[in-house]
PDB file of C-alpha atoms in Angstrom:
ATOM      1  CA  MET A   5       0.412   0.172  -0.551  1.00  0.00           C
ATOM      2  CA  LEU A   6       2.540   2.644   0.945  1.00  0.00           C
ATOM      3  CA  LYS A   7       4.659   1.685  -2.356  1.00  0.00           C
ATOM      4  CA  GLU A   8       1.882   2.345  -4.262  1.00  0.00           C
ATOM      5  CA  GLN A   9       0.876   5.310  -2.578  1.00  0.00           C
ATOM      6  CA  LEU A  10       4.802   6.969  -3.217  1.00  0.00           C
ATOM      7  CA  MET A  11       4.531   6.083  -7.189  1.00  0.00           C
ATOM      8  CA  GLU A  12       1.188   7.311  -7.371  1.00  0.00           C
ATOM      9  CA  ASP A  13       2.510  10.704  -5.647  1.00  0.00           C
ATOM     10  CA  PHE A  14       5.210  10.633  -7.422  1.00  0.00           C
ATOM     11  CA  LYS A  15       3.090  10.681 -10.594  1.00  0.00           C
ATOM     12  CA  ASN A  16       1.811  13.492  -9.547  1.00  0.00           C
ATOM     13  CA  ALA A  17       4.799  15.523  -8.513  1.00  0.00           C
ATOM     14  CA  MET A  18       6.044  14.903 -11.987  1.00  0.00           C
ATOM     15  CA  LYS A  19       3.012  15.881 -13.359  1.00  0.00           C
ATOM     16  CA  GLU A  20       2.802  19.221 -11.087  1.00  0.00           C
ATOM     17  CA  LYS A  21       6.597  20.099 -11.393  1.00  0.00           C
ATOM     18  CA  ASN A  22       7.560  19.809  -8.104  1.00  0.00           C
ATOM     19  CA  GLU A  23      11.282  18.787  -8.196  1.00  0.00           C
ATOM     20  CA  ILE A  24      12.352  18.887  -4.421  1.00  0.00           C
ATOM     21  CA  LYS A  25       8.791  16.163  -4.062  1.00  0.00           C
ATOM     22  CA  LYS A  26       9.579  14.750  -6.943  1.00  0.00           C
ATOM     23  CA  ASN A  27      13.581  13.841  -6.160  1.00  0.00           C
ATOM     24  CA  THR A  28      12.718  13.194  -2.568  1.00  0.00           C
ATOM     25  CA  ILE A  29      10.103  10.709  -3.077  1.00  0.00           C
ATOM     26  CA  MET A  30      12.455   8.888  -6.103  1.00  0.00           C
ATOM     27  CA  MET A  31      15.136   8.443  -3.486  1.00  0.00           C
ATOM     28  CA  ILE A  32      12.458   6.895  -1.203  1.00  0.00           C
ATOM     29  CA  ARG A  33      11.496   4.431  -4.027  1.00  0.00           C
ATOM     30  CA  SER A  34      15.282   3.721  -4.642  1.00  0.00           C
ATOM     31  CA  ALA A  35      16.239   2.898  -1.194  1.00  0.00           C
ATOM     32  CA  ILE A  36      13.121   0.273  -1.155  1.00  0.00           C
ATOM     33  CA  LEU A  37      14.331  -0.863  -4.186  1.00  0.00           C
ATOM     34  CA  GLN A  38      17.440  -1.413  -3.291  1.00  0.00           C
ATOM     35  CA  VAL A  39      16.898  -3.294   0.014  1.00  0.00           C
ATOM     36  CA  GLU A  40      14.319  -5.208  -2.217  1.00  0.00           C
ATOM     37  CA  LYS A  41      17.244  -6.101  -4.440  1.00  0.00           C
ATOM     38  CA  ASP A  42      19.982  -6.972  -1.749  1.00  0.00           C
ATOM     39  CA  THR A  43      17.441  -8.581   0.182  1.00  0.00           C
ATOM     40  CA  GLN A  44      15.598 -10.279  -2.982  1.00  0.00           C
ATOM     41  CA  LYS A  45      11.937 -10.525  -1.427  1.00  0.00           C
ATOM     42  CA  GLU A  46       9.099  -7.720  -1.379  1.00  0.00           C
ATOM     43  CA  LEU A  47       9.009  -6.127   1.894  1.00  0.00           C
ATOM     44  CA  SER A  48       6.556  -5.697   4.186  1.00  0.00           C
ATOM     45  CA  GLU A  49       4.876  -2.220   5.425  1.00  0.00           C
ATOM     46  CA  ASN A  50       6.830  -1.702   8.357  1.00  0.00           C
ATOM     47  CA  GLU A  51       9.772  -2.545   6.849  1.00  0.00           C
ATOM     48  CA  ILE A  52       9.074   0.147   4.542  1.00  0.00           C
ATOM     49  CA  ILE A  53       8.479   2.512   7.600  1.00  0.00           C
ATOM     50  CA  GLU A  54      11.453   1.706   8.913  1.00  0.00           C
ATOM     51  CA  ILE A  55      13.609   3.222   5.476  1.00  0.00           C
ATOM     52  CA  ILE A  56      11.312   5.742   5.507  1.00  0.00           C
ATOM     53  CA  SER A  57      12.617   6.762   9.078  1.00  0.00           C
ATOM     54  CA  LYS A  58      16.269   6.418   7.845  1.00  0.00           C
ATOM     55  CA  GLU A  59      15.680   8.685   5.324  1.00  0.00           C
ATOM     56  CA  LEU A  60      13.983  11.508   7.756  1.00  0.00           C
ATOM     57  CA  LYS A  61      16.918  10.206  10.094  1.00  0.00           C
ATOM     58  CA  LYS A  62      19.535  11.545   7.682  1.00  0.00           C
ATOM     59  CA  ARG A  63      17.654  14.659   6.115  1.00  0.00           C
ATOM     60  CA  LYS A  64      18.018  15.714  10.009  1.00  0.00           C
ATOM     61  CA  GLU A  65      21.344  14.995  10.638  1.00  0.00           C
ATOM     62  CA  SER A  66      22.277  16.900   8.116  1.00  0.00           C
ATOM     63  CA  VAL A  67      20.380  20.411   8.704  1.00  0.00           C
ATOM     64  CA  SER A  68      22.619  20.955  11.542  1.00  0.00           C
ATOM     65  CA  ASP A  69      25.813  20.590   8.954  1.00  0.00           C
ATOM     66  CA  ILE A  70      23.698  23.139   6.719  1.00  0.00           C
ATOM     67  CA  GLU A  71      23.202  25.852   9.169  1.00  0.00           C
ATOM     68  CA  LYS A  72      26.625  25.564  10.189  1.00  0.00           C
ATOM     69  CA  SER A  73      27.519  26.363   6.461  1.00  0.00           C
ATOM     70  CA  GLY A  74      25.573  29.186   6.336  1.00  0.00           C
ATOM     71  CA  ARG A  75      23.443  27.747   3.549  1.00  0.00           C
ATOM     72  CA  THR A  76      19.337  28.740   3.733  1.00  0.00           C
ATOM     73  CA  ASP A  77      18.870  28.076   0.112  1.00  0.00           C
ATOM     74  CA  LEU A  78      19.954  24.440   1.449  1.00  0.00           C
ATOM     75  CA  LEU A  79      17.832  24.620   4.272  1.00  0.00           C
ATOM     76  CA  ALA A  80      14.687  25.156   2.659  1.00  0.00           C
ATOM     77  CA  ASN A  81      15.049  22.307   0.657  1.00  0.00           C
ATOM     78  CA  ILE A  82      15.902  19.928   3.561  1.00  0.00           C
ATOM     79  CA  ASN A  83      12.910  21.312   5.537  1.00  0.00           C
ATOM     80  CA  GLU A  84      10.748  20.674   2.806  1.00  0.00           C
ATOM     81  CA  GLU A  85      12.070  17.030   2.041  1.00  0.00           C
ATOM     82  CA  ILE A  86      11.173  16.296   6.181  1.00  0.00           C
ATOM     83  CA  SER A  87       8.078  17.225   6.064  1.00  0.00           C
ATOM     84  CA  ILE A  88       7.118  15.835   2.575  1.00  0.00           C
ATOM     85  CA  ILE A  89       9.400  12.254   3.931  1.00  0.00           C
ATOM     86  CA  LYS A  90       6.974  13.070   7.443  1.00  0.00           C
ATOM     87  CA  ALA A  91       3.472  12.471   5.192  1.00  0.00           C
ATOM     88  CA  TYR A  92       5.175   8.873   4.928  1.00  0.00           C
ATOM     89  CA  LEU A  93       5.320   7.911   8.210  1.00  0.00           C
ATOM     90  CA  PRO A  94       2.979   7.104  10.867  1.00  0.00           C
ATOM     91  CA  GLU A  95       2.263   9.748  13.626  1.00  0.00           C
ATOM     92  CA  GLU A  96       5.530  10.138  16.165  1.00  0.00           C
ATOM     93  CA  LEU A  97       4.531   9.288  19.864  1.00  0.00           C
ATOM     94  CA  SER A  98       4.790  11.421  22.544  1.00  0.00           C
ATOM     95  CA  LYS A  99       7.351  10.902  25.610  1.00  0.00           C
ATOM     96  CA  GLU A 100       4.849   9.909  27.556  1.00  0.00           C
ATOM     97  CA  GLU A 101       3.644   7.035  25.466  1.00  0.00           C
ATOM     98  CA  ILE A 102       7.409   5.626  24.159  1.00  0.00           C
ATOM     99  CA  GLU A 103       8.012   5.745  28.585  1.00  0.00           C
ATOM    100  CA  GLN A 104       4.748   3.666  29.134  1.00  0.00           C
ATOM    101  CA  ILE A 105       5.865   1.109  26.040  1.00  0.00           C
ATOM    102  CA  VAL A 106       8.630   0.570  27.944  1.00  0.00           C
ATOM    103  CA  VAL A 107       7.197   0.392  31.050  1.00  0.00           C
ATOM    104  CA  GLU A 108       5.259  -2.864  29.551  1.00  0.00           C
ATOM    105  CA  THR A 109       7.747  -4.070  28.003  1.00  0.00           C
ATOM    106  CA  ILE A 110      10.419  -4.538  30.683  1.00  0.00           C
ATOM    107  CA  ALA A 111       7.559  -6.031  32.699  1.00  0.00           C
ATOM    108  CA  GLU A 112       6.989  -8.400  29.913  1.00  0.00           C
ATOM    109  CA  VAL A 113      10.135  -9.317  29.416  1.00  0.00           C
ATOM    110  CA  GLY A 114      11.499  -8.992  33.163  1.00  0.00           C
ATOM    111  CA  ALA A 115      14.430  -7.082  33.095  1.00  0.00           C
ATOM    112  CA  THR A 116      15.619  -5.483  36.039  1.00  0.00           C
ATOM    113  CA  THR A 117      19.179  -4.306  35.656  1.00  0.00           C
ATOM    114  CA  MET A 118      20.968  -2.880  32.579  1.00  0.00           C
ATOM    115  CA  LYS A 119      22.471  -5.534  31.349  1.00  0.00           C
ATOM    116  CA  GLU A 120      19.253  -6.822  30.089  1.00  0.00           C
ATOM    117  CA  MET A 121      19.104  -3.443  28.247  1.00  0.00           C
ATOM    118  CA  GLY A 122      19.954  -5.093  25.372  1.00  0.00           C
ATOM    119  CA  LYS A 123      16.347  -7.316  25.451  1.00  0.00           C
ATOM    120  CA  VAL A 124      14.172  -4.609  26.131  1.00  0.00           C
ATOM    121  CA  MET A 125      15.395  -3.044  23.262  1.00  0.00           C
ATOM    122  CA  GLN A 126      14.920  -5.712  21.084  1.00  0.00           C
ATOM    123  CA  ALA A 127      11.396  -6.134  22.196  1.00  0.00           C
ATOM    124  CA  VAL A 128      10.690  -2.476  21.929  1.00  0.00           C
ATOM    125  CA  LYS A 129      11.990  -1.698  18.696  1.00  0.00           C
ATOM    126  CA  PRO A 130       9.082  -3.680  16.583  1.00  0.00           C
ATOM    127  CA  LYS A 131       6.151  -1.847  18.939  1.00  0.00           C
ATOM    128  CA  VAL A 132       7.781   2.119  18.447  1.00  0.00           C
ATOM    129  CA  ALA A 133       8.523   1.561  14.144  1.00  0.00           C
ATOM    130  CA  GLY A 134       8.649   4.595  12.660  1.00  0.00           C
ATOM    131  CA  ARG A 135       6.619   5.842  15.300  1.00  0.00           C
ATOM    132  CA  ALA A 136       9.924   7.054  17.834  1.00  0.00           C
ATOM    133  CA  ASP A 137      13.401   8.231  17.574  1.00  0.00           C
ATOM    134  CA  ASN A 138      15.619   5.401  18.721  1.00  0.00           C
ATOM    135  CA  LYS A 139      17.943   8.080  20.568  1.00  0.00           C
ATOM    136  CA  LEU A 140      14.739   8.851  22.699  1.00  0.00           C
ATOM    137  CA  VAL A 141      13.645   4.986  23.648  1.00  0.00           C
ATOM    138  CA  ASN A 142      17.062   4.183  24.138  1.00  0.00           C
ATOM    139  CA  GLU A 143      17.630   7.366  26.151  1.00  0.00           C
ATOM    140  CA  ILE A 144      14.132   6.024  28.322  1.00  0.00           C
ATOM    141  CA  VAL A 145      15.086   1.963  28.529  1.00  0.00           C
ATOM    142  CA  ARG A 146      18.132   3.626  30.243  1.00  0.00           C
ATOM    143  CA  ALA A 147      16.380   6.050  32.426  1.00  0.00           C
ATOM    144  CA  LYS A 148      13.683   3.330  33.461  1.00  0.00           C
ATOM    145  CA  LEU A 149      16.480   0.273  34.106  1.00  0.00           C
ATOM    146  CA  ALA A 150      19.417   2.024  35.887  1.00  0.00           C
TER     147      ALA A 150
END
């Protein structure tokens, strides 16, 4: 479904001659196709969301570099790309919602020490896939296990 939506939006962006949207969607689609070629299988919706999340993360990381260089023209483009990519991701979870999921997962896994953090992270990841920044999830898990 998400792949079809991307293709449809790609066609519309070409018709509208919206270069930034067209290029952004093309980069997302090529990342998806590359992973499909590498793994030789059709990706699930969650796997596609993961790839889109990675593309979003790349853009967010480049914002600080662009700000340092003072290229406001590039900054506007990156921010537009970020908003385009966010449209394909499920709504992000609030910090409170992430904390709730982490607390429930810690109880499910039975973790009590920092040594079990990997086990907790592995169980939390699929629950928040594409809807939370892994760095924030990591911080919350650390705080709850400390």
